[in-house]
PDB file of C-alpha atoms in Angstrom:
ATOM      1  CA  GLY A 257      -8.174  -5.345 -15.438  1.00  0.00           C
ATOM      2  CA  GLN A 258      -6.907  -1.966 -14.288  1.00  0.00           C
ATOM      3  CA  GLN A 259      -3.141  -1.802 -13.866  1.00  0.00           C
ATOM      4  CA  LEU A 260      -0.635   0.869 -12.973  1.00  0.00           C
ATOM      5  CA  ASN A 261       2.741   0.878 -14.726  1.00  0.00           C
ATOM      6  CA  GLN A 262       5.530   2.729 -12.992  1.00  0.00           C
ATOM      7  CA  SER A 263       8.822   3.819 -14.472  1.00  0.00           C
ATOM      8  CA  PRO A 264      11.644   3.696 -14.007  1.00  0.00           C
ATOM      9  CA  GLN A 265      11.829   0.539 -11.926  1.00  0.00           C
ATOM     10  CA  SER A 266      14.890   1.868 -10.086  1.00  0.00           C
ATOM     11  CA  MET A 267      17.050   4.977 -10.036  1.00  0.00           C
ATOM     12  CA  PHE A 268      20.545   5.675  -8.737  1.00  0.00           C
ATOM     13  CA  ILE A 269      21.227   9.380  -8.379  1.00  0.00           C
ATOM     14  CA  GLN A 270      23.658  11.773  -6.752  1.00  0.00           C
ATOM     15  CA  GLU A 271      22.579  13.847  -3.783  1.00  0.00           C
ATOM     16  CA  GLY A 272      21.302  17.208  -4.951  1.00  0.00           C
ATOM     17  CA  GLU A 273      19.932  15.947  -8.268  1.00  0.00           C
ATOM     18  CA  ASP A 274      16.293  16.246  -9.256  1.00  0.00           C
ATOM     19  CA  VAL A 275      14.252  13.083  -9.745  1.00  0.00           C
ATOM     20  CA  SER A 276      11.278  12.366 -11.954  1.00  0.00           C
ATOM     21  CA  MET A 277       9.169   9.222 -12.012  1.00  0.00           C
ATOM     22  CA  ASN A 278       5.827   8.433 -13.524  1.00  0.00           C
ATOM     23  CA  CYS A 279       2.858   6.164 -13.492  1.00  0.00           C
ATOM     24  CA  THR A 280       0.613   5.279 -16.419  1.00  0.00           C
ATOM     25  CA  SER A 281      -2.463   3.204 -17.011  1.00  0.00           C
ATOM     26  CA  SER A 282      -4.577   2.128 -19.968  1.00  0.00           C
ATOM     27  CA  SER A 283      -7.645   2.900 -17.800  1.00  0.00           C
ATOM     28  CA  ILE A 284      -8.917   6.120 -16.317  1.00  0.00           C
ATOM     29  CA  PHE A 285      -8.423   6.839 -12.627  1.00  0.00           C
ATOM     30  CA  ASN A 286     -10.327   9.439 -10.623  1.00  0.00           C
ATOM     31  CA  THR A 287      -7.742   9.656  -7.863  1.00  0.00           C
ATOM     32  CA  TRP A 288      -3.973   9.279  -7.901  1.00  0.00           C
ATOM     33  CA  LEU A 289      -1.962   8.740  -4.750  1.00  0.00           C
ATOM     34  CA  TRP A 290       1.794   8.704  -4.271  1.00  0.00           C
ATOM     35  CA  TYR A 291       3.225   6.727  -1.355  1.00  0.00           C
ATOM     36  CA  LYS A 292       6.777   6.283  -0.097  1.00  0.00           C
ATOM     37  CA  GLN A 293       7.996   3.167   1.679  1.00  0.00           C
ATOM     38  CA  ASP A 294      11.153   3.471   3.757  1.00  0.00           C
ATOM     39  CA  PRO A 295      13.161   0.272   4.241  1.00  0.00           C
ATOM     40  CA  GLY A 296      11.501  -1.899   6.891  1.00  0.00           C
ATOM     41  CA  GLU A 297       8.428   0.326   7.212  1.00  0.00           C
ATOM     42  CA  GLY A 298       4.912   0.581   5.815  1.00  0.00           C
ATOM     43  CA  PRO A 299       4.014   2.963   2.955  1.00  0.00           C
ATOM     44  CA  VAL A 300       3.289   6.573   3.887  1.00  0.00           C
ATOM     45  CA  LEU A 301       1.125   8.873   1.779  1.00  0.00           C
ATOM     46  CA  LEU A 302       3.053  11.758   0.206  1.00  0.00           C
ATOM     47  CA  ILE A 303       0.572  13.411  -2.126  1.00  0.00           C
ATOM     48  CA  ALA A 304      -3.051  12.841  -3.123  1.00  0.00           C
ATOM     49  CA  LEU A 305      -4.468  14.117  -6.439  1.00  0.00           C
ATOM     50  CA  TYR A 306      -8.214  14.312  -7.040  1.00  0.00           C
ATOM     51  CA  LYS A 307      -8.736  16.327 -10.253  1.00  0.00           C
ATOM     52  CA  ALA A 308      -7.412  15.961 -13.789  1.00  0.00           C
ATOM     53  CA  GLY A 309      -4.674  18.532 -14.373  1.00  0.00           C
ATOM     54  CA  GLU A 310      -4.126  19.096 -10.648  1.00  0.00           C
ATOM     55  CA  LEU A 311      -0.570  20.016  -9.661  1.00  0.00           C
ATOM     56  CA  THR A 312       0.251  19.657  -5.972  1.00  0.00           C
ATOM     57  CA  SER A 313       3.428  20.214  -3.967  1.00  0.00           C
ATOM     58  CA  ASN A 314       4.565  18.901  -0.620  1.00  0.00           C
ATOM     59  CA  GLY A 315       7.924  20.459   0.238  1.00  0.00           C
ATOM     60  CA  ARG A 316      10.434  19.307  -2.379  1.00  0.00           C
ATOM     61  CA  LEU A 317       7.873  16.956  -3.919  1.00  0.00           C
ATOM     62  CA  THR A 318       5.557  17.887  -6.766  1.00  0.00           C
ATOM     63  CA  ALA A 319       2.991  15.609  -8.370  1.00  0.00           C
ATOM     64  CA  GLN A 320       0.569  16.111 -11.243  1.00  0.00           C
ATOM     65  CA  PHE A 321      -2.620  14.336 -12.264  1.00  0.00           C
ATOM     66  CA  GLY A 322      -2.552  13.972 -16.051  1.00  0.00           C
ATOM     67  CA  ILE A 323      -5.242  15.628 -18.159  1.00  0.00           C
ATOM     68  CA  THR A 324      -6.231  12.308 -19.715  1.00  0.00           C
ATOM     69  CA  ARG A 325      -6.584  10.819 -16.185  1.00  0.00           C
ATOM     70  CA  LYS A 326      -4.372   7.958 -17.318  1.00  0.00           C
ATOM     71  CA  ASP A 327      -1.070   9.151 -15.907  1.00  0.00           C
ATOM     72  CA  SER A 328       0.664  10.986 -13.101  1.00  0.00           C
ATOM     73  CA  PHE A 329       4.213  12.048 -12.357  1.00  0.00           C
ATOM     74  CA  LEU A 330       6.146  12.709  -9.174  1.00  0.00           C
ATOM     75  CA  ASN A 331       9.166  14.995  -9.062  1.00  0.00           C
ATOM     76  CA  ILE A 332      11.613  15.359  -6.206  1.00  0.00           C
ATOM     77  CA  SER A 333      13.891  18.369  -6.292  1.00  0.00           C
ATOM     78  CA  ALA A 334      17.368  18.583  -4.753  1.00  0.00           C
ATOM     79  CA  SER A 335      17.377  14.988  -3.497  1.00  0.00           C
ATOM     80  CA  ILE A 336      18.838  14.147  -0.093  1.00  0.00           C
ATOM     81  CA  PRO A 337      19.900  10.783   1.363  1.00  0.00           C
ATOM     82  CA  SER A 338      16.633  10.338   3.314  1.00  0.00           C
ATOM     83  CA  ASP A 339      14.711  10.317   0.002  1.00  0.00           C
ATOM     84  CA  VAL A 340      15.916   6.718  -0.379  1.00  0.00           C
ATOM     85  CA  GLY A 341      13.037   4.270  -0.521  1.00  0.00           C
ATOM     86  CA  ILE A 342      10.397   2.854  -2.817  1.00  0.00           C
ATOM     87  CA  TYR A 343       7.831   5.204  -4.313  1.00  0.00           C
ATOM     88  CA  PHE A 344       4.453   3.758  -5.233  1.00  0.00           C
ATOM     89  CA  CYS A 345       1.629   5.244  -7.203  1.00  0.00           C
ATOM     90  CA  ALA A 346      -1.838   4.001  -6.351  1.00  0.00           C
ATOM     91  CA  GLY A 347      -5.399   4.573  -7.420  1.00  0.00           C
ATOM     92  CA  PRO A 348      -8.798   3.168  -6.565  1.00  0.00           C
ATOM     93  CA  LYS A 349     -10.237   0.614  -8.959  1.00  0.00           C
ATOM     94  CA  ILE A 350     -13.354   1.731 -10.717  1.00  0.00           C
ATOM     95  CA  TYR A 351     -16.319  -0.647 -10.673  1.00  0.00           C
ATOM     96  CA  GLY A 352     -19.228   0.477 -12.811  1.00  0.00           C
ATOM     97  CA  GLY A 353     -18.720   4.153 -12.044  1.00  0.00           C
ATOM     98  CA  SER A 354     -17.897   3.905  -8.342  1.00  0.00           C
ATOM     99  CA  GLN A 355     -14.482   3.587  -6.725  1.00  0.00           C
ATOM    100  CA  GLY A 356     -13.241   0.557  -4.847  1.00  0.00           C
ATOM    101  CA  ASN A 357     -10.069  -0.770  -3.349  1.00  0.00           C
ATOM    102  CA  LEU A 358      -6.653   0.686  -4.114  1.00  0.00           C
ATOM    103  CA  ILE A 359      -4.357  -0.884  -6.654  1.00  0.00           C
ATOM    104  CA  PHE A 360      -0.659  -0.133  -6.516  1.00  0.00           C
ATOM    105  CA  GLY A 361       2.050   0.198  -9.127  1.00  0.00           C
ATOM    106  CA  LYS A 362       5.155  -1.962  -8.731  1.00  0.00           C
ATOM    107  CA  GLY A 363       7.177   0.907  -7.341  1.00  0.00           C
ATOM    108  CA  THR A 364      10.251   2.944  -8.234  1.00  0.00           C
ATOM    109  CA  LYS A 365      13.224   2.203  -6.011  1.00  0.00           C
ATOM    110  CA  LEU A 366      15.312   5.319  -5.393  1.00  0.00           C
ATOM    111  CA  SER A 367      18.923   5.192  -4.224  1.00  0.00           C
ATOM    112  CA  VAL A 368      20.794   8.408  -3.431  1.00  0.00           C
ATOM    113  CA  LYS A 369      24.596   8.626  -3.284  1.00  0.00           C
ATOM    114  CA  PRO A 370      25.840  11.226  -0.802  1.00  0.00           C
TER     115      PRO A 370
ATOM    116  CA  ASP B 136       0.471   7.253  19.905  1.00  0.00           C
ATOM    117  CA  THR B 137       0.928   4.795  17.017  1.00  0.00           C
ATOM    118  CA  ALA B 138      -1.882   5.181  14.483  1.00  0.00           C
ATOM    119  CA  VAL B 139      -1.874   1.640  13.054  1.00  0.00           C
ATOM    120  CA  SER B 140      -0.034  -1.043  14.967  1.00  0.00           C
ATOM    121  CA  GLN B 141       0.602  -4.674  14.131  1.00  0.00           C
ATOM    122  CA  THR B 142       1.893  -7.609  16.138  1.00  0.00           C
ATOM    123  CA  PRO B 143       4.143  -9.420  15.815  1.00  0.00           C
ATOM    124  CA  LYS B 144       6.693  -7.546  13.717  1.00  0.00           C
ATOM    125  CA  TYR B 145       8.495 -10.779  12.826  1.00  0.00           C
ATOM    126  CA  LEU B 146       7.077 -14.283  12.611  1.00  0.00           C
ATOM    127  CA  VAL B 147       9.125 -17.350  11.753  1.00  0.00           C
ATOM    128  CA  THR B 148       7.282 -20.645  11.659  1.00  0.00           C
ATOM    129  CA  GLN B 149       7.199 -24.095  10.141  1.00  0.00           C
ATOM    130  CA  MET B 150       5.115 -25.180   7.185  1.00  0.00           C
ATOM    131  CA  GLY B 151       1.746 -26.552   8.230  1.00  0.00           C
ATOM    132  CA  ASN B 152       1.424 -24.397  11.352  1.00  0.00           C
ATOM    133  CA  ASP B 153      -1.452 -22.001  12.056  1.00  0.00           C
ATOM    134  CA  LYS B 154      -0.631 -18.420  13.001  1.00  0.00           C
ATOM    135  CA  SER B 155      -2.380 -15.106  13.633  1.00  0.00           C
ATOM    136  CA  ILE B 156      -1.381 -11.497  13.064  1.00  0.00           C
ATOM    137  CA  LYS B 157      -3.132  -8.698  14.935  1.00  0.00           C
ATOM    138  CA  CYS B 158      -3.852  -5.133  13.871  1.00  0.00           C
ATOM    139  CA  GLU B 159      -5.240  -2.182  15.760  1.00  0.00           C
ATOM    140  CA  GLN B 160      -5.905   1.402  14.684  1.00  0.00           C
ATOM    141  CA  ASN B 161      -6.617   4.339  16.973  1.00  0.00           C
ATOM    142  CA  LEU B 162      -7.637   6.770  14.230  1.00  0.00           C
ATOM    143  CA  GLY B 163     -11.364   6.189  14.534  1.00  0.00           C
ATOM    144  CA  HIS B 164     -11.469   4.919  10.938  1.00  0.00           C
ATOM    145  CA  ASP B 165     -14.308   2.759   9.676  1.00  0.00           C
ATOM    146  CA  THR B 166     -12.372   0.727   7.125  1.00  0.00           C
ATOM    147  CA  MET B 167      -9.418  -1.594   7.596  1.00  0.00           C
ATOM    148  CA  TYR B 168      -7.383  -3.658   5.146  1.00  0.00           C
ATOM    149  CA  TRP B 169      -4.848  -6.434   4.850  1.00  0.00           C
ATOM    150  CA  TYR B 170      -2.217  -6.251   2.117  1.00  0.00           C
ATOM    151  CA  LYS B 171       0.468  -8.733   1.125  1.00  0.00           C
ATOM    152  CA  GLN B 172       3.835  -7.491  -0.157  1.00  0.00           C
ATOM    153  CA  ASP B 173       5.891 -10.117  -1.933  1.00  0.00           C
ATOM    154  CA  SER B 174       9.660 -10.345  -2.309  1.00  0.00           C
ATOM    155  CA  LYS B 175       9.510  -8.058  -5.361  1.00  0.00           C
ATOM    156  CA  LYS B 176       7.753  -5.413  -3.217  1.00  0.00           C
ATOM    157  CA  PHE B 177       4.473  -5.770  -5.078  1.00  0.00           C
ATOM    158  CA  LEU B 178       1.593  -4.663  -2.812  1.00  0.00           C
ATOM    159  CA  LYS B 179      -1.710  -6.422  -3.273  1.00  0.00           C
ATOM    160  CA  ILE B 180      -4.889  -6.062  -1.298  1.00  0.00           C
ATOM    161  CA  MET B 181      -6.246  -9.197   0.355  1.00  0.00           C
ATOM    162  CA  PHE B 182      -9.222  -8.094   2.416  1.00  0.00           C
ATOM    163  CA  SER B 183     -11.124  -4.999   3.382  1.00  0.00           C
ATOM    164  CA  TYR B 184     -13.545  -4.542   6.279  1.00  0.00           C
ATOM    165  CA  ASN B 185     -15.920  -1.654   6.836  1.00  0.00           C
ATOM    166  CA  ASN B 186     -17.504  -1.375  10.266  1.00  0.00           C
ATOM    167  CA  LYS B 187     -16.691  -5.025  11.011  1.00  0.00           C
ATOM    168  CA  GLU B 188     -18.204  -6.209   7.713  1.00  0.00           C
ATOM    169  CA  LEU B 189     -16.178  -7.831   4.940  1.00  0.00           C
ATOM    170  CA  ILE B 190     -16.430  -5.694   1.796  1.00  0.00           C
ATOM    171  CA  ILE B 191     -13.515  -6.922  -0.301  1.00  0.00           C
ATOM    172  CA  ASN B 192     -12.145 -10.409  -0.541  1.00  0.00           C
ATOM    173  CA  GLU B 193      -9.672 -10.654  -3.389  1.00  0.00           C
ATOM    174  CA  THR B 194      -8.602 -14.034  -4.694  1.00  0.00           C
ATOM    175  CA  VAL B 195      -7.044 -15.306  -1.503  1.00  0.00           C
ATOM    176  CA  PRO B 196      -6.899 -18.973  -0.422  1.00  0.00           C
ATOM    177  CA  ASN B 197      -9.483 -19.803   2.212  1.00  0.00           C
ATOM    178  CA  ARG B 198      -6.631 -20.736   4.558  1.00  0.00           C
ATOM    179  CA  PHE B 199      -6.585 -16.972   5.225  1.00  0.00           C
ATOM    180  CA  SER B 200      -9.410 -15.812   7.461  1.00  0.00           C
ATOM    181  CA  PRO B 201      -9.762 -12.223   8.620  1.00  0.00           C
ATOM    182  CA  LYS B 202     -11.696 -11.386  11.770  1.00  0.00           C
ATOM    183  CA  SER B 203     -12.837  -7.985  12.946  1.00  0.00           C
ATOM    184  CA  PRO B 204     -14.049  -8.045  16.565  1.00  0.00           C
ATOM    185  CA  ASP B 205     -14.698  -4.280  16.412  1.00  0.00           C
ATOM    186  CA  LYS B 206     -13.959  -1.502  13.953  1.00  0.00           C
ATOM    187  CA  ALA B 207     -10.601  -0.701  15.570  1.00  0.00           C
ATOM    188  CA  HIS B 208      -9.240  -4.224  15.144  1.00  0.00           C
ATOM    189  CA  LEU B 209      -8.688  -6.510  12.180  1.00  0.00           C
ATOM    190  CA  ASN B 210      -6.846  -9.772  12.730  1.00  0.00           C
ATOM    191  CA  LEU B 211      -5.587 -12.239  10.145  1.00  0.00           C
ATOM    192  CA  HIS B 212      -5.489 -15.945  10.848  1.00  0.00           C
ATOM    193  CA  ILE B 213      -3.604 -18.254   8.518  1.00  0.00           C
ATOM    194  CA  ASN B 214      -4.100 -22.022   8.598  1.00  0.00           C
ATOM    195  CA  SER B 215      -1.729 -24.678   7.272  1.00  0.00           C
ATOM    196  CA  LEU B 216       1.029 -22.234   6.365  1.00  0.00           C
ATOM    197  CA  GLU B 217       2.870 -22.822   3.085  1.00  0.00           C
ATOM    198  CA  LEU B 218       6.281 -21.670   1.880  1.00  0.00           C
ATOM    199  CA  GLY B 219       4.618 -19.264  -0.568  1.00  0.00           C
ATOM    200  CA  ASP B 220       2.942 -17.439   2.303  1.00  0.00           C
ATOM    201  CA  SER B 221       6.306 -15.918   3.230  1.00  0.00           C
ATOM    202  CA  ALA B 222       5.897 -12.175   2.694  1.00  0.00           C
ATOM    203  CA  VAL B 223       5.346  -8.927   4.538  1.00  0.00           C
ATOM    204  CA  TYR B 224       1.730  -8.407   5.585  1.00  0.00           C
ATOM    205  CA  PHE B 225       0.527  -4.842   6.063  1.00  0.00           C
ATOM    206  CA  CYS B 226      -2.560  -3.688   7.833  1.00  0.00           C
ATOM    207  CA  ALA B 227      -4.021  -0.306   6.840  1.00  0.00           C
ATOM    208  CA  SER B 228      -7.021   1.820   7.688  1.00  0.00           C
ATOM    209  CA  SER B 229      -8.936   4.671   6.096  1.00  0.00           C
ATOM    210  CA  ARG B 230     -11.884   6.880   6.875  1.00  0.00           C
ATOM    211  CA  ASP B 231     -13.524   6.081   3.531  1.00  0.00           C
ATOM    212  CA  ARG B 232     -13.971   2.872   1.578  1.00  0.00           C
ATOM    213  CA  GLY B 233     -10.885   2.346  -0.566  1.00  0.00           C
ATOM    214  CA  TRP B 234     -10.212   5.707  -2.097  1.00  0.00           C
ATOM    215  CA  GLY B 235      -9.532   7.660   1.042  1.00  0.00           C
ATOM    216  CA  THR B 236      -6.049   8.184   2.391  1.00  0.00           C
ATOM    217  CA  GLN B 237      -4.860   4.872   3.793  1.00  0.00           C
ATOM    218  CA  TYR B 238      -2.578   4.712   6.808  1.00  0.00           C
ATOM    219  CA  PHE B 239      -0.359   1.663   6.931  1.00  0.00           C
ATOM    220  CA  GLY B 240       1.022  -0.264   9.866  1.00  0.00           C
ATOM    221  CA  PRO B 241       4.719  -1.173  10.097  1.00  0.00           C
ATOM    222  CA  GLY B 242       4.191  -4.653   8.646  1.00  0.00           C
ATOM    223  CA  THR B 243       4.606  -8.235   9.857  1.00  0.00           C
ATOM    224  CA  ARG B 244       7.442 -10.154   8.249  1.00  0.00           C
ATOM    225  CA  LEU B 245       6.348 -13.761   7.931  1.00  0.00           C
ATOM    226  CA  LEU B 246       8.877 -16.435   7.069  1.00  0.00           C
ATOM    227  CA  VAL B 247       7.648 -19.985   6.581  1.00  0.00           C
ATOM    228  CA  LEU B 248      10.352 -22.653   6.744  1.00  0.00           C
TER     229      LEU B 248
END
């Protein structure tokens, strides 16, 4: 079935560094979503991508929808301590041409040292 | 003011008990979901309701029964709780079916002893 593979699984970085994480699949997705989950909270949507090749920014975050529609990356520039959390990519399953429920990657856990 | 709220936030109970978790959204969304997040933080959808009708039921034991009294509420009842049910359960809602932006509640941390 459709799966999303995220890498890296975890990252330990120094405050101020840039971060890059990605999400790949063997299947095509028509929508890519990036969520962040703070400790003890529910996931919150950061960026939504709807077209192949689309590059979208949200403050220090930038995400791109791969041309092949099988991958996406998320970059965070100049990381700060509140960037700590788990970042999930997600995309709706495709059933016979139409989109269904979201499936999530296993997450990238980000730790930031002040 | 809270968009998606869940109660209780924490639930500790004994194996074999029956428990319910409640969810409410004030966003006017038509679709609501229950997700389970295991100890490895893997998020998996359990159920989805659109306008009080069940539209997704993933492979979930029938001890889990969702109920939607109206489109702003989706409750989850669990019978005969087992140790493996321990997890964080998230409610979410969206305007569209599945591919729209989903707004998540704060989660209910269930521990079965």
